């Protein structure tokens, strides 16, 4: 029924069908929600922010706040300066955040609004702050917007006093609160003092109390962002998400950094922990060695079901590469690896990973859409699909088992509370993947093949 | 929560009950959101897109950067009895280069690529925020494509900043008029078009079944479960039924003046409004036979519901409801429905209500009920608390807010999973209200004393 994708592949240059990305501002908004008592502000038409809030609310099943400049016809002709000024004044008056994080939109970028100077001219209430970043929707993707907002915060707030504070900045990448909690747990076990930035845990997974808190307990504080300037080191997780802000911080405050892959799978997590051990001078504790051992144990227990199975993975570049690393470790074949976010590095990195495991015939594509992926699958099918909820239609049409991971997951609950990073996250993914494969087998096999022991 | 503040500029958008004694007497509405407000409201593009999206065999190309296409990809919840084409997302995904050099060529090429592999009958091209600013002449590209491919390619002028969501509805109606205008023909007796139902959870089908039973032909459904072929027959109907008045009154008025098709506003939400609407249609275009059939249908269905409601109402009576929905007419139906359940509506707001809607609302609620236009979360929170609402009826952004406040919730928007229209809808609606309000989970909201710090010390 939903299966309208033709098998024959025709060249497409102008038409995007079923996108695998969205625009910068929503990434900037999500980043800003990871700062304590921050109001994200969208400098554009009122529809943008309504869509972004809906998008995030559908993924997290949580309120997602943000204000808007509410552009009118006039603003689009004469510039949005007065809208921003009125908007910021109203936000401080009524919602009383500590800081406003302004991001632009395609509209305010195209008409050439100079948001930096609008903020400079703004009569800032005492003790309040505002930062901004440029997030033209026609460049990059939501991932670009996410790191641009991080860079915006750093440019405005990070300060080097000349005395290091002994902390390590962790840039977790575009991940769920569950992942951030896991990264914090790992840093805690490694006895490594850290500043997590941004930190949506405690914001987008806040507990039910019967009270609505516009600014829940979580989020990186302004003081912490400032203190990033005195950090002894930064661990930038996800090369396509965290490199740029780490670079900005290094240039501004001389904070050295390492770019690591999102710590997904065994090797990715090993690498992070070794780096943490180096930075904290602490040995990796037995507890974490045990977690690693448990993960390997389960992967071995179930490896017959994984080995040689073909997988299609789509989503944001760093998440997709992390998932690719894990499925390779499990003995699966990452047949198609796709991101909508443009950029050459993704394909190079994916091909390196294919080569490392001696994989042949695997395809990687950046700036791709899900129509591409579906056509590839039509021509040579896979055993498993991993990605956002928008893979649902392909999975149904092609009768492929489907594991949801990445952004956005709109049709399942509680997913954002659990990690996919670290050994624990890998263990969870191994369970999800194995269950998806076995559930599919159970549902589709002949009666005589139904077996209570698998 | 005494810290919650209402902006001075917002006060004219809020009133208590009907006819306040402040001299101006009426609620301010149908204007732009305030800069800086955390508005629940969307833009012109959103309005146009939600109205046209359910046209099932149309190609909807969103001309602009990717976001506007991504956010509106298959989220409407409209069901189709035919093509599922509309559930795909097509976009020109404009890049920086296009913004500098113009996107016209890319749009023309995108249409060409589409026509090369598919056989569309109609393509809608949505012009988003920057399209006009970078100087693209979308009208010209569409016109050229129509001539070149012999299909309808219709521009939808929907830059987000050019007004509010209501304005987007009008742009969608203009596009529909452009599509159907050339297809006038002789009027069919005893026939109607249904305007402003989007077939969420199959609601259009429920209404169509009623029409079938009473012997009235449904020519065209606009836009729920619509197709190109069914739409172009619309000019031959003898009456337009307008269900979602907010989005479709404008189209109905145009069809009235250009095609001589009168319209009536109907609502198929709640027993009272459903029965009244069925009878009204029969009386307006039918014979005595149709009226008799309508009366029989109404009698039968109302009788069926009586026992059901009697068993449910004791659990609902005395509760308090808050309503925050898109259009004024839906709010009115909901208030009536709640009244029938013995539930008092204490807060009611809409995104796009008109002065006449708010006037009716004022007569349906108590004098101390809060009526507000284009509410933001802070206001909703403030008034739901002040009025002690037990349930909120709203859309996606209001759901988590309600839950956080410990208030039950019913989605009466895109995310409804059960039909809420017609007599079947009364059962679904009542069940949803009941299951959310009476879920055992609410009782765990209170943290028991032995778990709190005070408890530990004892």
PDB file of N, CA, C and O in Angstrom, chain A residues 251-308:
ATOM      1  N   UNK A 251      40.471  27.517  19.829  1.00  0.00           N
ATOM      2  CA  UNK A 251      40.953  28.793  19.272  1.00  0.00           C
ATOM      3  C   UNK A 251      40.757  29.927  20.265  1.00  0.00           C
ATOM      4  O   UNK A 251      41.597  30.801  20.395  1.00  0.00           O
ATOM      5  N   UNK A 252      39.633  29.906  20.967  1.00  0.00           N
ATOM      6  CA  UNK A 252      39.346  31.017  21.878  1.00  0.00           C
ATOM      7  C   UNK A 252      40.130  30.904  23.183  1.00  0.00           C
ATOM      8  O   UNK A 252      40.644  31.886  23.692  1.00  0.00           O
ATOM      9  N   UNK A 253      40.176  29.693  23.750  1.00  0.00           N
ATOM     10  CA  UNK A 253      40.702  29.564  25.113  1.00  0.00           C
ATOM     11  C   UNK A 253      41.876  28.588  25.233  1.00  0.00           C
ATOM     12  O   UNK A 253      42.274  28.260  26.341  1.00  0.00           O
ATOM     13  N   UNK A 254      42.371  28.106  24.106  1.00  0.00           N
ATOM     14  CA  UNK A 254      43.511  27.174  24.136  1.00  0.00           C
ATOM     15  C   UNK A 254      43.214  25.939  24.978  1.00  0.00           C
ATOM     16  O   UNK A 254      43.971  25.588  25.883  1.00  0.00           O
ATOM     17  N   UNK A 255      42.118  25.316  24.715  1.00  0.00           N
ATOM     18  CA  UNK A 255      41.787  24.060  25.391  1.00  0.00           C
ATOM     19  C   UNK A 255      42.002  22.931  24.385  1.00  0.00           C
ATOM     20  O   UNK A 255      41.313  22.863  23.378  1.00  0.00           O
ATOM     21  N   UNK A 256      42.972  22.053  24.624  1.00  0.00           N
ATOM     22  CA  UNK A 256      43.210  20.976  23.670  1.00  0.00           C
ATOM     23  C   UNK A 256      42.054  19.984  23.661  1.00  0.00           C
ATOM     24  O   UNK A 256      41.312  19.885  24.652  1.00  0.00           O
ATOM     25  N   UNK A 257      41.911  19.299  22.558  1.00  0.00           N
ATOM     26  CA  UNK A 257      40.779  18.374  22.490  1.00  0.00           C
ATOM     27  C   UNK A 257      41.126  17.124  21.704  1.00  0.00           C
ATOM     28  O   UNK A 257      42.071  17.117  20.904  1.00  0.00           O
ATOM     29  N   UNK A 258      40.373  16.076  21.963  1.00  0.00           N
ATOM     30  CA  UNK A 258      40.430  14.875  21.154  1.00  0.00           C
ATOM     31  C   UNK A 258      39.060  14.651  20.545  1.00  0.00           C
ATOM     32  O   UNK A 258      38.052  14.765  21.238  1.00  0.00           O
ATOM     33  N   UNK A 259      39.020  14.329  19.279  1.00  0.00           N
ATOM     34  CA  UNK A 259      37.761  13.946  18.647  1.00  0.00           C
ATOM     35  C   UNK A 259      37.683  12.425  18.642  1.00  0.00           C
ATOM     36  O   UNK A 259      38.585  11.750  18.149  1.00  0.00           O
ATOM     37  N   UNK A 260      36.636  11.902  19.234  1.00  0.00           N
ATOM     38  CA  UNK A 260      36.434  10.461  19.281  1.00  0.00           C
ATOM     39  C   UNK A 260      35.113  10.139  18.579  1.00  0.00           C
ATOM     40  O   UNK A 260      34.227  10.994  18.514  1.00  0.00           O
ATOM     41  N   UNK A 261      34.975   8.916  18.088  1.00  0.00           N
ATOM     42  CA  UNK A 261      33.655   8.559  17.559  1.00  0.00           C
ATOM     43  C   UNK A 261      32.654   8.505  18.700  1.00  0.00           C
ATOM     44  O   UNK A 261      33.056   8.379  19.874  1.00  0.00           O
ATOM     45  N   UNK A 262      31.367   8.614  18.405  1.00  0.00           N
ATOM     46  CA  UNK A 262      30.382   8.361  19.447  1.00  0.00           C
ATOM     47  C   UNK A 262      30.702   6.982  20.016  1.00  0.00           C
ATOM     48  O   UNK A 262      30.880   6.028  19.257  1.00  0.00           O
ATOM     49  N   UNK A 263      30.797   6.863  21.344  1.00  0.00           N
ATOM     50  CA  UNK A 263      31.234   5.593  21.921  1.00  0.00           C
ATOM     51  C   UNK A 263      30.156   4.520  21.823  1.00  0.00           C
ATOM     52  O   UNK A 263      29.477   4.201  22.789  1.00  0.00           O
ATOM     53  N   UNK A 264      30.018   3.973  20.626  1.00  0.00           N
ATOM     54  CA  UNK A 264      29.017   2.927  20.412  1.00  0.00           C
ATOM     55  C   UNK A 264      29.744   1.646  20.028  1.00  0.00           C
ATOM     56  O   UNK A 264      30.659   1.657  19.210  1.00  0.00           O
ATOM     57  N   UNK A 265      29.320   0.547  20.616  1.00  0.00           N
ATOM     58  CA  UNK A 265      30.006  -0.719  20.369  1.00  0.00           C
ATOM     59  C   UNK A 265      31.213  -0.860  21.287  1.00  0.00           C
ATOM     60  O   UNK A 265      31.490   0.008  22.119  1.00  0.00           O
ATOM     61  N   UNK A 266      31.940  -1.951  21.113  1.00  0.00           N
ATOM     62  CA  UNK A 266      33.039  -2.266  22.030  1.00  0.00           C
ATOM     63  C   UNK A 266      34.228  -1.337  21.831  1.00  0.00           C
ATOM     64  O   UNK A 266      34.687  -0.680  22.764  1.00  0.00           O
ATOM     65  N   UNK A 267      34.700  -1.266  20.609  1.00  0.00           N
ATOM     66  CA  UNK A 267      35.920  -0.495  20.383  1.00  0.00           C
ATOM     67  C   UNK A 267      35.719   0.989  20.656  1.00  0.00           C
ATOM     68  O   UNK A 267      36.607   1.647  21.210  1.00  0.00           O
ATOM     69  N   UNK A 268      34.564   1.501  20.267  1.00  0.00           N
ATOM     70  CA  UNK A 268      34.277   2.908  20.507  1.00  0.00           C
ATOM     71  C   UNK A 268      34.278   3.227  21.991  1.00  0.00           C
ATOM     72  O   UNK A 268      34.812   4.259  22.433  1.00  0.00           O
ATOM     73  N   UNK A 269      33.675   2.331  22.784  1.00  0.00           N
ATOM     74  CA  UNK A 269      33.629   2.557  24.233  1.00  0.00           C
ATOM     75  C   UNK A 269      35.025   2.364  24.843  1.00  0.00           C
ATOM     76  O   UNK A 269      35.440   3.149  25.704  1.00  0.00           O
ATOM     77  N   UNK A 270      35.737   1.345  24.369  1.00  0.00           N
ATOM     78  CA  UNK A 270      37.121   1.143  24.823  1.00  0.00           C
ATOM     79  C   UNK A 270      37.937   2.431  24.656  1.00  0.00           C
ATOM     80  O   UNK A 270      38.644   2.860  25.564  1.00  0.00           O
ATOM     81  N   UNK A 271      37.797   2.995  23.469  1.00  0.00           N
ATOM     82  CA  UNK A 271      38.599   4.172  23.139  1.00  0.00           C
ATOM     83  C   UNK A 271      38.282   5.329  24.091  1.00  0.00           C
ATOM     84  O   UNK A 271      39.181   6.008  24.589  1.00  0.00           O
ATOM     85  N   UNK A 272      36.987   5.524  24.357  1.00  0.00           N
ATOM     86  CA  UNK A 272      36.594   6.600  25.265  1.00  0.00           C
ATOM     87  C   UNK A 272      37.151   6.352  26.667  1.00  0.00           C
ATOM     88  O   UNK A 272      37.704   7.258  27.306  1.00  0.00           O
ATOM     89  N   UNK A 273      37.020   5.129  27.135  1.00  0.00           N
ATOM     90  CA  UNK A 273      37.454   4.840  28.509  1.00  0.00           C
ATOM     91  C   UNK A 273      38.978   4.971  28.635  1.00  0.00           C
ATOM     92  O   UNK A 273      39.481   5.458  29.652  1.00  0.00           O
ATOM     93  N   UNK A 274      39.692   4.549  27.612  1.00  0.00           N
ATOM     94  CA  UNK A 274      41.150   4.685  27.673  1.00  0.00           C
ATOM     95  C   UNK A 274      41.550   6.151  27.731  1.00  0.00           C
ATOM     96  O   UNK A 274      42.448   6.537  28.465  1.00  0.00           O
ATOM     97  N   UNK A 275      40.830   6.958  26.967  1.00  0.00           N
ATOM     98  CA  UNK A 275      41.110   8.392  26.978  1.00  0.00           C
ATOM     99  C   UNK A 275      40.772   8.997  28.347  1.00  0.00           C
ATOM    100  O   UNK A 275      41.513   9.818  28.888  1.00  0.00           O
ATOM    101  N   UNK A 276      39.643   8.554  28.906  1.00  0.00           N
ATOM    102  CA  UNK A 276      39.263   9.047  30.239  1.00  0.00           C
ATOM    103  C   UNK A 276      40.304   8.618  31.279  1.00  0.00           C
ATOM    104  O   UNK A 276      40.643   9.387  32.189  1.00  0.00           O
ATOM    105  N   UNK A 277      40.799   7.379  31.137  1.00  0.00           N
ATOM    106  CA  UNK A 277      41.795   6.874  32.085  1.00  0.00           C
ATOM    107  C   UNK A 277      43.055   7.732  32.022  1.00  0.00           C
ATOM    108  O   UNK A 277      43.622   8.124  33.051  1.00  0.00           O
ATOM    109  N   UNK A 278      43.430   8.058  30.793  1.00  0.00           N
ATOM    110  CA  UNK A 278      44.609   8.901  30.593  1.00  0.00           C
ATOM    111  C   UNK A 278      44.432  10.259  31.258  1.00  0.00           C
ATOM    112  O   UNK A 278      45.308  10.742  31.965  1.00  0.00           O
ATOM    113  N   UNK A 279      43.257  10.842  31.048  1.00  0.00           N
ATOM    114  CA  UNK A 279      43.017  12.203  31.535  1.00  0.00           C
ATOM    115  C   UNK A 279      42.852  12.257  33.048  1.00  0.00           C
ATOM    116  O   UNK A 279      43.187  13.244  33.684  1.00  0.00           O
ATOM    117  N   UNK A 280      42.283  11.176  33.624  1.00  0.00           N
ATOM    118  CA  UNK A 280      42.014  11.222  35.062  1.00  0.00           C
ATOM    119  C   UNK A 280      43.112  10.517  35.850  1.00  0.00           C
ATOM    120  O   UNK A 280      43.181  10.624  37.066  1.00  0.00           O
ATOM    121  N   UNK A 281      43.953   9.795  35.170  1.00  0.00           N
ATOM    122  CA  UNK A 281      44.983   9.042  35.872  1.00  0.00           C
ATOM    123  C   UNK A 281      44.417   7.904  36.696  1.00  0.00           C
ATOM    124  O   UNK A 281      45.036   7.424  37.647  1.00  0.00           O
ATOM    125  N   UNK A 282      43.206   7.481  36.347  1.00  0.00           N
ATOM    126  CA  UNK A 282      42.563   6.388  37.081  1.00  0.00           C
ATOM    127  C   UNK A 282      42.546   5.140  36.203  1.00  0.00           C
ATOM    128  O   UNK A 282      42.342   5.247  34.994  1.00  0.00           O
ATOM    129  N   UNK A 283      42.738   4.014  36.804  1.00  0.00           N
ATOM    130  CA  UNK A 283      42.619   2.790  36.029  1.00  0.00           C
ATOM    131  C   UNK A 283      41.152   2.466  35.774  1.00  0.00           C
ATOM    132  O   UNK A 283      40.283   2.829  36.561  1.00  0.00           O
ATOM    133  N   UNK A 284      40.907   1.766  34.687  1.00  0.00           N
ATOM    134  CA  UNK A 284      39.525   1.380  34.392  1.00  0.00           C
ATOM    135  C   UNK A 284      39.059   0.390  35.458  1.00  0.00           C
ATOM    136  O   UNK A 284      39.703  -0.647  35.665  1.00  0.00           O
ATOM    137  N   UNK A 285      37.987   0.726  36.188  1.00  0.00           N
ATOM    138  CA  UNK A 285      37.595  -0.118  37.319  1.00  0.00           C
ATOM    139  C   UNK A 285      37.035  -1.471  36.876  1.00  0.00           C
ATOM    140  O   UNK A 285      36.563  -1.619  35.744  1.00  0.00           O
ATOM    141  N   UNK A 286      37.070  -2.408  37.804  1.00  0.00           N
ATOM    142  CA  UNK A 286      36.589  -3.757  37.549  1.00  0.00           C
ATOM    143  C   UNK A 286      35.143  -3.730  37.054  1.00  0.00           C
ATOM    144  O   UNK A 286      34.758  -4.481  36.168  1.00  0.00           O
ATOM    145  N   UNK A 287      34.347  -2.838  37.648  1.00  0.00           N
ATOM    146  CA  UNK A 287      32.917  -2.774  37.292  1.00  0.00           C
ATOM    147  C   UNK A 287      32.740  -2.596  35.788  1.00  0.00           C
ATOM    148  O   UNK A 287      31.875  -3.220  35.172  1.00  0.00           O
ATOM    149  N   UNK A 288      33.572  -1.745  35.191  1.00  0.00           N
ATOM    150  CA  UNK A 288      33.442  -1.502  33.753  1.00  0.00           C
ATOM    151  C   UNK A 288      34.011  -2.659  32.942  1.00  0.00           C
ATOM    152  O   UNK A 288      33.485  -2.997  31.876  1.00  0.00           O
ATOM    153  N   UNK A 289      35.072  -3.250  33.442  1.00  0.00           N
ATOM    154  CA  UNK A 289      35.593  -4.450  32.760  1.00  0.00           C
ATOM    155  C   UNK A 289      34.522  -5.539  32.731  1.00  0.00           C
ATOM    156  O   UNK A 289      34.355  -6.245  31.737  1.00  0.00           O
ATOM    157  N   UNK A 290      33.789  -5.655  33.854  1.00  0.00           N
ATOM    158  CA  UNK A 290      32.720  -6.657  33.921  1.00  0.00           C
ATOM    159  C   UNK A 290      31.621  -6.345  32.906  1.00  0.00           C
ATOM    160  O   UNK A 290      31.091  -7.242  32.244  1.00  0.00           O
ATOM    161  N   UNK A 291      31.273  -5.056  32.789  1.00  0.00           N
ATOM    162  CA  UNK A 291      30.230  -4.670  31.823  1.00  0.00           C
ATOM    163  C   UNK A 291      30.646  -5.044  30.411  1.00  0.00           C
ATOM    164  O   UNK A 291      29.842  -5.544  29.611  1.00  0.00           O
ATOM    165  N   UNK A 292      31.921  -4.800  30.132  1.00  0.00           N
ATOM    166  CA  UNK A 292      32.441  -5.150  28.805  1.00  0.00           C
ATOM    167  C   UNK A 292      32.347  -6.658  28.586  1.00  0.00           C
ATOM    168  O   UNK A 292      31.917  -7.133  27.530  1.00  0.00           O
ATOM    169  N   UNK A 293      32.728  -7.380  29.623  1.00  0.00           N
ATOM    170  CA  UNK A 293      32.681  -8.839  29.543  1.00  0.00           C
ATOM    171  C   UNK A 293      31.265  -9.354  29.337  1.00  0.00           C
ATOM    172  O   UNK A 293      31.028 -10.290  28.565  1.00  0.00           O
ATOM    173  N   UNK A 294      30.322  -8.740  30.018  1.00  0.00           N
ATOM    174  CA  UNK A 294      28.919  -9.147  29.853  1.00  0.00           C
ATOM    175  C   UNK A 294      28.453  -8.898  28.427  1.00  0.00           C
ATOM    176  O   UNK A 294      27.760  -9.729  27.826  1.00  0.00           O
ATOM    177  N   UNK A 295      28.833  -7.747  27.889  1.00  0.00           N
ATOM    178  CA  UNK A 295      28.456  -7.413  26.514  1.00  0.00           C
ATOM    179  C   UNK A 295      28.995  -8.458  25.540  1.00  0.00           C
ATOM    180  O   UNK A 295      28.259  -8.991  24.701  1.00  0.00           O
ATOM    181  N   UNK A 296      30.290  -8.771  25.681  1.00  0.00           N
ATOM    182  CA  UNK A 296      30.909  -9.748  24.783  1.00  0.00           C
ATOM    183  C   UNK A 296      30.230 -11.111  24.952  1.00  0.00           C
ATOM    184  O   UNK A 296      29.973 -11.824  23.975  1.00  0.00           O
ATOM    185  N   UNK A 297      29.919 -11.433  26.190  1.00  0.00           N
ATOM    186  CA  UNK A 297      29.255 -12.703  26.498  1.00  0.00           C
ATOM    187  C   UNK A 297      27.934 -12.831  25.720  1.00  0.00           C
ATOM    188  O   UNK A 297      27.677 -13.839  25.063  1.00  0.00           O
ATOM    189  N   UNK A 298      27.121 -11.780  25.801  1.00  0.00           N
ATOM    190  CA  UNK A 298      25.817 -11.817  25.125  1.00  0.00           C
ATOM    191  C   UNK A 298      26.000 -11.841  23.603  1.00  0.00           C
ATOM    192  O   UNK A 298      25.303 -12.569  22.884  1.00  0.00           O
ATOM    193  N   UNK A 299      26.957 -11.064  23.120  1.00  0.00           N
ATOM    194  CA  UNK A 299      27.203 -11.039  21.667  1.00  0.00           C
ATOM    195  C   UNK A 299      27.597 -12.421  21.161  1.00  0.00           C
ATOM    196  O   UNK A 299      27.194 -12.835  20.067  1.00  0.00           O
ATOM    197  N   UNK A 300      28.366 -13.142  21.983  1.00  0.00           N
ATOM    198  CA  UNK A 300      28.741 -14.505  21.600  1.00  0.00           C
ATOM    199  C   UNK A 300      27.542 -15.447  21.672  1.00  0.00           C
ATOM    200  O   UNK A 300      27.336 -16.271  20.781  1.00  0.00           O
ATOM    201  N   UNK A 301      26.769 -15.318  22.756  1.00  0.00           N
ATOM    202  CA  UNK A 301      25.601 -16.190  22.925  1.00  0.00           C
ATOM    203  C   UNK A 301      24.711 -16.150  21.687  1.00  0.00           C
ATOM    204  O   UNK A 301      24.166 -17.171  21.268  1.00  0.00           O
ATOM    205  N   UNK A 302      24.557 -14.966  21.120  1.00  0.00           N
ATOM    206  CA  UNK A 302      23.572 -14.804  20.046  1.00  0.00           C
ATOM    207  C   UNK A 302      24.202 -14.671  18.664  1.00  0.00           C
ATOM    208  O   UNK A 302      23.508 -14.396  17.696  1.00  0.00           O
ATOM    209  N   UNK A 303      25.529 -14.894  18.561  1.00  0.00           N
ATOM    210  CA  UNK A 303      26.213 -14.502  17.319  1.00  0.00           C
ATOM    211  C   UNK A 303      25.734 -15.272  16.090  1.00  0.00           C
ATOM    212  O   UNK A 303      25.809 -14.788  14.980  1.00  0.00           O
ATOM    213  N   UNK A 304      25.196 -16.482  16.293  1.00  0.00           N
ATOM    214  CA  UNK A 304      24.698 -17.240  15.147  1.00  0.00           C
ATOM    215  C   UNK A 304      23.567 -16.503  14.427  1.00  0.00           C
ATOM    216  O   UNK A 304      23.375 -16.650  13.236  1.00  0.00           O
ATOM    217  N   UNK A 305      22.797 -15.761  15.211  1.00  0.00           N
ATOM    218  CA  UNK A 305      21.659 -15.054  14.611  1.00  0.00           C
ATOM    219  C   UNK A 305      22.100 -13.776  13.895  1.00  0.00           C
ATOM    220  O   UNK A 305      21.334 -13.196  13.149  1.00  0.00           O
ATOM    221  N   UNK A 306      23.292 -13.312  14.217  1.00  0.00           N
ATOM    222  CA  UNK A 306      23.751 -12.048  13.634  1.00  0.00           C
ATOM    223  C   UNK A 306      24.642 -12.259  12.418  1.00  0.00           C
ATOM    224  O   UNK A 306      24.582 -11.493  11.468  1.00  0.00           O
ATOM    225  N   UNK A 307      25.462 -13.289  12.501  1.00  0.00           N
ATOM    226  CA  UNK A 307      26.564 -13.391  11.544  1.00  0.00           C
ATOM    227  C   UNK A 307      26.086 -13.413  10.083  1.00  0.00           C
ATOM    228  O   UNK A 307      25.217 -14.184   9.706  1.00  0.00           O
ATOM    229  N   UNK A 308      26.687 -12.511   9.293  1.00  0.00           N
ATOM    230  CA  UNK A 308      26.402 -12.477   7.857  1.00  0.00           C
ATOM    231  C   UNK A 308      25.079 -11.836   7.485  1.00  0.00           C
ATOM    232  O   UNK A 308      24.724 -11.772   6.314  1.00  0.00           O
TER     233      UNK A 308
END
